[in-house]
Amino acid sequence: MFTIGDFARHGRVSVRMLRHYDATGLLRPAHVDPASGYRYYTAAQLARLNRIIALKDLGFTLQQVRDIVEEKVGAEELRGMLRLRQAELETAMAAAAAWLVQVEARLRAIESEGHMPTNDVVIKSVPAVRVAELTATAASFGPEDIGPVIGPLYDELFRRLEAAGITPTGPGVAYYEDAPEGGGRISVHAAVQVSAPPQDGAFRIHDLPSLDQAATIVHRGSMDTVLPTAQTLARWIDANGYESTGYPREINLECPADRDDWVTELQAPVTRS
């Protein structure tokens, strides 16, 4: 038998944790000396300890762990619990990966401070264009809120266009407005150029107004990394005597399967200060 200290070392856990598992009945010592109160464990109990730690690390509550290791949960129910936890972990990993991308974009924006482009930004007029679009609301203009809205919105738009027999005639145009309900919410418009009569139905077809003046810049790469490009555009606008009059439009010039190869033009409506 092992003392509680030896068993903790072999199990790579703390003595405090073993005492807690004893108190909750999750892992009782094999023997307790009636005179000294010392706890003793056997090597065979390492198997139960390993299962407890593994299930705990997967995020199960101690009650769920107890039910599983004591075989109060059937095989099918356990399989379902593990699949659900797997899906939750995959979702958390995807969210963490997306967060890391935004951290990298923010760092690149910081690194680019003080580096003013000389010819990356072009002032031009943008003609009106007919688009089909779907609209939804995002909680904010932050990438963590826009991304989960704009992607599915485009997927649904293209599905509905195909069902209606309408083929896009030009690039996608994403544009944004302050939502009517306020609170920092954003109306997200996922649009694509079409040549079809105006309509309101499964999607809206209308003419997106022209822009008399737009400060434009081309972003190369995933829109998850657009922040440095967008802030370069903002600094140019401020340094060259212009004022922004709305959110930049995003024109999807090239959208291959690899998002890192995307080419997107940002068109920020501006006026002279």
CSV table of C-alpha atoms in Angstrom, one decimal:
chain,number,residue,atom,x,y,z
A,1,MET,CA,0.0,0.0,0.0
A,2,PHE,CA,1.0,3.6,-0.5
A,3,THR,CA,0.7,6.5,1.9
A,4,ILE,CA,-1.4,9.4,0.7
A,5,GLY,CA,1.7,11.3,-0.2
A,6,ASP,CA,3.2,8.4,-2.2
A,7,PHE,CA,-0.1,7.8,-4.0
A,8,ALA,CA,-0.4,11.5,-4.8
A,9,ARG,CA,3.1,11.4,-6.4
A,10,HIS,CA,2.4,8.3,-8.4
A,11,GLY,CA,-1.0,9.7,-9.6
A,12,ARG,CA,0.5,13.2,-10.3
A,13,VAL,CA,-2.1,14.9,-8.2
A,14,SER,CA,-2.0,16.9,-4.9
A,15,VAL,CA,-2.6,15.4,-1.5
A,16,ARG,CA,-5.3,18.1,-1.0
A,17,MET,CA,-7.2,16.8,-4.1
A,18,LEU,CA,-7.1,13.2,-2.7
A,19,ARG,CA,-8.4,14.4,0.6
A,20,HIS,CA,-11.2,16.2,-1.2
A,21,TYR,CA,-12.1,13.1,-3.3
A,22,ASP,CA,-12.2,11.1,0.0
A,23,ALA,CA,-14.5,13.6,1.7
A,24,THR,CA,-16.9,13.6,-1.3
A,25,GLY,CA,-16.8,9.8,-1.6
A,26,LEU,CA,-15.3,9.9,-5.1
A,27,LEU,CA,-12.1,8.0,-4.2
A,28,ARG,CA,-11.9,6.4,-0.7
A,29,PRO,CA,-8.6,5.2,0.7
A,30,ALA,CA,-8.2,1.4,0.6
A,31,HIS,CA,-7.4,1.6,4.3
A,32,VAL,CA,-7.5,4.1,7.1
A,33,ASP,CA,-5.4,3.4,10.2
A,34,PRO,CA,-7.9,3.7,13.1
A,35,ALA,CA,-5.2,4.9,15.5
A,36,SER,CA,-3.4,7.5,13.4
A,37,GLY,CA,-6.0,8.3,10.8
A,38,TYR,CA,-3.4,7.9,8.1
A,39,ARG,CA,-4.9,7.0,4.6
A,40,TYR,CA,-3.4,4.2,2.5
A,41,TYR,CA,-4.1,3.5,-1.2
A,42,THR,CA,-3.3,0.6,-3.5
A,43,ALA,CA,-1.8,0.6,-7.0
A,44,ALA,CA,-5.1,-0.7,-8.3
A,45,GLN,CA,-6.8,2.5,-7.3
A,46,LEU,CA,-4.7,4.5,-9.8
A,47,ALA,CA,-7.0,3.3,-12.5
A,48,ARG,CA,-10.0,4.9,-10.8
A,49,LEU,CA,-8.0,8.0,-10.2
A,50,ASN,CA,-7.0,8.3,-13.8
A,51,ARG,CA,-10.6,8.0,-14.9
A,52,ILE,CA,-11.6,10.7,-12.4
A,53,ILE,CA,-8.9,13.1,-13.6
A,54,ALA,CA,-9.6,12.5,-17.3
A,55,LEU,CA,-13.4,13.0,-16.9
A,56,LYS,CA,-12.8,16.1,-14.7
A,57,ASP,CA,-10.4,17.6,-17.3
A,58,LEU,CA,-13.1,17.0,-19.9
A,59,GLY,CA,-15.3,19.4,-17.9
A,60,PHE,CA,-17.7,17.0,-16.2
A,61,THR,CA,-19.0,17.8,-12.7
A,62,LEU,CA,-17.9,15.7,-9.8
A,63,GLN,CA,-21.4,14.2,-9.6
A,64,GLN,CA,-21.2,13.3,-13.3
A,65,VAL,CA,-17.8,11.8,-12.7
A,66,ARG,CA,-19.0,9.8,-9.8
A,67,ASP,CA,-22.0,8.4,-11.8
A,68,ILE,CA,-19.6,7.4,-14.6
A,69,VAL,CA,-16.9,5.7,-12.6
A,70,GLU,CA,-19.5,3.9,-10.5
A,71,GLU,CA,-21.2,2.8,-13.7
A,72,LYS,CA,-24.5,4.5,-13.0
A,73,VAL,CA,-24.3,5.9,-16.6
A,74,GLY,CA,-25.0,3.5,-19.4
A,75,ALA,CA,-22.7,3.1,-22.4
A,76,GLU,CA,-25.0,4.9,-24.8
A,77,GLU,CA,-25.5,7.8,-22.4
A,78,LEU,CA,-21.8,8.1,-21.7
A,79,ARG,CA,-21.1,8.1,-25.5
A,80,GLY,CA,-23.6,10.9,-25.9
A,81,MET,CA,-22.0,12.9,-23.0
A,82,LEU,CA,-18.5,12.5,-24.5
A,83,ARG,CA,-19.7,13.5,-27.9
A,84,LEU,CA,-21.4,16.6,-26.5
A,85,ARG,CA,-18.2,17.5,-24.5
A,86,GLN,CA,-16.1,16.9,-27.6
A,87,ALA,CA,-18.3,19.3,-29.6
A,88,GLU,CA,-18.1,21.9,-26.8
A,89,LEU,CA,-14.3,21.6,-26.7
A,90,GLU,CA,-14.1,21.9,-30.5
A,91,THR,CA,-16.2,25.0,-30.4
A,92,ALA,CA,-14.0,26.5,-27.7
A,93,MET,CA,-10.9,25.7,-29.7
A,94,ALA,CA,-12.3,27.4,-32.8
A,95,ALA,CA,-13.2,30.4,-30.7
A,96,ALA,CA,-9.7,30.5,-29.3
A,97,ALA,CA,-8.1,30.2,-32.7
A,98,ALA,CA,-10.3,33.1,-34.0
A,99,TRP,CA,-9.4,35.2,-31.0
A,100,LEU,CA,-5.7,34.5,-31.7
A,101,VAL,CA,-6.2,35.7,-35.2
A,102,GLN,CA,-7.7,39.0,-33.9
A,103,VAL,CA,-4.8,39.4,-31.4
A,104,GLU,CA,-2.3,39.0,-34.3
A,105,ALA,CA,-4.3,41.5,-36.4
A,106,ARG,CA,-4.3,44.0,-33.5
A,107,LEU,CA,-0.5,43.5,-33.0
A,108,ARG,CA,0.1,44.1,-36.7
A,109,ALA,CA,-2.0,47.3,-36.5
A,110,ILE,CA,0.2,48.5,-33.6
A,111,GLU,CA,3.4,47.6,-35.5
A,112,SER,CA,2.1,49.6,-38.5
A,113,GLU,CA,1.6,52.8,-36.5
A,114,GLY,CA,3.6,55.6,-37.9
A,115,HIS,CA,4.0,54.0,-41.3
A,116,MET,CA,1.9,56.2,-43.6
A,117,PRO,CA,1.3,54.8,-47.1
A,118,THR,CA,2.0,57.1,-50.0
A,119,ASN,CA,0.0,55.5,-52.8
A,120,ASP,CA,-2.0,52.7,-51.3
A,121,VAL,CA,-5.1,54.8,-50.8
A,122,VAL,CA,-7.0,56.1,-53.8
A,123,ILE,CA,-9.9,58.7,-53.8
A,124,LYS,CA,-12.6,57.9,-56.4
A,125,SER,CA,-16.3,58.0,-57.0
A,126,VAL,CA,-18.2,54.8,-56.8
A,127,PRO,CA,-21.2,54.3,-59.1
A,128,ALA,CA,-24.6,52.9,-58.0
A,129,VAL,CA,-24.9,49.2,-58.3
A,130,ARG,CA,-27.8,46.8,-58.3
A,131,VAL,CA,-27.5,44.1,-55.6
A,132,ALA,CA,-29.4,41.3,-54.0
A,133,GLU,CA,-29.0,41.2,-50.3
A,134,LEU,CA,-29.9,39.7,-46.9
A,135,THR,CA,-29.7,41.7,-43.7
A,136,ALA,CA,-29.1,40.7,-40.1
A,137,THR,CA,-28.0,42.4,-36.9
A,138,ALA,CA,-24.7,42.0,-35.1
A,139,ALA,CA,-24.0,43.0,-31.5
A,140,SER,CA,-21.2,45.4,-32.5
A,141,PHE,CA,-18.8,46.2,-35.3
A,142,GLY,CA,-16.1,44.1,-33.6
A,143,PRO,CA,-14.8,41.2,-35.7
A,144,GLU,CA,-16.0,38.7,-33.1
A,145,ASP,CA,-19.5,39.9,-33.7
A,146,ILE,CA,-19.5,40.6,-37.4
A,147,GLY,CA,-17.8,37.4,-38.5
A,148,PRO,CA,-20.4,34.9,-37.2
A,149,VAL,CA,-23.1,37.0,-38.9
A,150,ILE,CA,-21.7,37.9,-42.3
A,151,GLY,CA,-20.5,34.3,-43.2
A,152,PRO,CA,-23.8,32.5,-42.7
A,153,LEU,CA,-25.7,35.4,-44.2
A,154,TYR,CA,-23.8,35.0,-47.5
A,155,ASP,CA,-24.3,31.3,-47.4
A,156,GLU,CA,-28.0,31.7,-47.1
A,157,LEU,CA,-28.1,34.5,-49.8
A,158,PHE,CA,-26.4,32.3,-52.4
A,159,ARG,CA,-28.6,29.4,-51.5
A,160,ARG,CA,-31.7,31.5,-52.1
A,161,LEU,CA,-30.4,33.1,-55.3
A,162,GLU,CA,-29.7,29.6,-56.7
A,163,ALA,CA,-33.2,28.5,-55.8
A,164,ALA,CA,-34.6,31.6,-57.6
A,165,GLY,CA,-32.5,31.0,-60.6
A,166,ILE,CA,-30.6,34.2,-60.3
A,167,THR,CA,-26.8,34.2,-61.0
A,168,PRO,CA,-24.6,37.0,-59.5
A,169,THR,CA,-23.1,39.3,-62.2
A,170,GLY,CA,-20.4,40.9,-60.0
A,171,PRO,CA,-18.6,40.7,-56.7
A,172,GLY,CA,-20.0,40.6,-53.3
A,173,VAL,CA,-20.6,43.9,-51.5
A,174,ALA,CA,-20.8,43.9,-47.7
A,175,TYR,CA,-21.9,47.1,-46.1
A,176,TYR,CA,-22.9,48.2,-42.6
A,177,GLU,CA,-25.1,50.7,-40.8
A,178,ASP,CA,-26.0,51.6,-37.2
A,179,ALA,CA,-28.9,49.4,-36.3
A,180,PRO,CA,-32.2,51.2,-35.6
A,181,GLU,CA,-32.4,49.8,-32.1
A,182,GLY,CA,-29.1,51.4,-31.2
A,183,GLY,CA,-27.0,50.1,-28.4
A,184,GLY,CA,-24.0,49.8,-30.6
A,185,ARG,CA,-25.7,47.2,-32.7
A,186,ILE,CA,-24.9,47.0,-36.4
A,187,SER,CA,-27.1,46.2,-39.4
A,188,VAL,CA,-25.1,43.8,-41.5
A,189,HIS,CA,-25.9,43.7,-45.3
A,190,ALA,CA,-24.5,40.7,-47.2
A,191,ALA,CA,-25.0,41.7,-50.9
A,192,VAL,CA,-23.9,40.6,-54.3
A,193,GLN,CA,-24.3,42.3,-57.7
A,194,VAL,CA,-27.1,41.0,-59.9
A,195,SER,CA,-29.0,42.1,-63.0
A,196,ALA,CA,-32.6,41.5,-62.0
A,197,PRO,CA,-35.7,43.7,-61.3
A,198,PRO,CA,-36.0,45.2,-57.8
A,199,GLN,CA,-38.0,43.0,-55.4
A,200,ASP,CA,-38.6,42.3,-51.7
A,201,GLY,CA,-39.1,38.6,-50.8
A,202,ALA,CA,-36.8,35.8,-50.1
A,203,PHE,CA,-34.1,38.5,-50.5
A,204,ARG,CA,-34.1,42.2,-51.4
A,205,ILE,CA,-32.9,43.4,-54.8
A,206,HIS,CA,-32.3,47.2,-55.0
A,207,ASP,CA,-29.8,49.8,-56.2
A,208,LEU,CA,-27.1,50.5,-53.7
A,209,PRO,CA,-26.5,54.3,-53.9
A,210,SER,CA,-23.4,55.8,-55.5
A,211,LEU,CA,-20.6,57.3,-53.4
A,212,ASP,CA,-19.5,60.8,-54.6
A,213,GLN,CA,-16.1,60.3,-52.9
A,214,ALA,CA,-14.6,57.2,-51.4
A,215,ALA,CA,-11.2,56.6,-49.9
A,216,THR,CA,-10.3,53.1,-51.1
A,217,ILE,CA,-7.6,50.6,-50.2
A,218,VAL,CA,-7.1,47.0,-51.2
A,219,HIS,CA,-6.8,44.3,-48.5
A,220,ARG,CA,-5.1,41.0,-49.3
A,221,GLY,CA,-5.9,38.1,-47.0
A,222,SER,CA,-8.7,36.9,-44.8
A,223,MET,CA,-11.1,39.5,-43.5
A,224,ASP,CA,-10.2,38.2,-40.1
A,225,THR,CA,-7.0,40.1,-40.5
A,226,VAL,CA,-8.4,43.3,-42.1
A,227,LEU,CA,-7.8,45.5,-39.0
A,228,PRO,CA,-4.3,46.9,-40.0
A,229,THR,CA,-5.5,47.7,-43.5
A,230,ALA,CA,-8.7,49.4,-42.1
A,231,GLN,CA,-6.6,51.5,-39.7
A,232,THR,CA,-4.1,52.4,-42.4
A,233,LEU,CA,-7.1,53.7,-44.4
A,234,ALA,CA,-8.4,55.6,-41.3
A,235,ARG,CA,-5.0,57.3,-40.7
A,236,TRP,CA,-4.7,58.3,-44.3
A,237,ILE,CA,-8.2,59.9,-44.2
A,238,ASP,CA,-7.3,61.9,-41.1
A,239,ALA,CA,-3.9,62.9,-42.4
A,240,ASN,CA,-5.2,64.1,-45.8
A,241,GLY,CA,-8.0,66.4,-44.7
A,242,TYR,CA,-11.0,64.1,-45.1
A,243,GLU,CA,-13.7,63.0,-42.8
A,244,SER,CA,-15.4,59.6,-42.8
A,245,THR,CA,-19.2,59.7,-43.4
A,246,GLY,CA,-20.1,56.1,-42.9
A,247,TYR,CA,-18.8,52.5,-42.5
A,248,PRO,CA,-16.5,51.3,-45.3
A,249,ARG,CA,-18.0,49.0,-47.9
A,250,GLU,CA,-16.2,45.7,-48.5
A,251,ILE,CA,-16.0,44.7,-52.2
A,252,ASN,CA,-15.0,41.0,-52.6
A,253,LEU,CA,-12.8,41.2,-55.7
A,254,GLU,CA,-11.3,37.7,-55.4
A,255,CYS,CA,-12.7,35.0,-53.0
A,256,PRO,CA,-10.8,31.7,-53.7
A,257,ALA,CA,-11.2,28.7,-51.4
A,258,ASP,CA,-8.2,29.7,-49.3
A,259,ARG,CA,-9.3,32.8,-47.4
A,260,ASP,CA,-5.7,33.9,-47.1
A,261,ASP,CA,-5.8,34.6,-50.8
A,262,TRP,CA,-8.8,36.8,-50.7
A,263,VAL,CA,-8.6,40.3,-52.3
A,264,THR,CA,-11.0,42.9,-50.9
A,265,GLU,CA,-11.4,46.6,-51.6
A,266,LEU,CA,-12.5,48.8,-48.7
A,267,GLN,CA,-14.5,51.9,-49.8
A,268,ALA,CA,-14.9,54.5,-47.1
A,269,PRO,CA,-17.3,57.3,-47.9
A,270,VAL,CA,-15.6,60.6,-47.2
A,271,THR,CA,-15.9,64.4,-47.5
A,272,ARG,CA,-13.4,67.2,-47.2
A,273,SER,CA,-12.9,68.4,-43.7
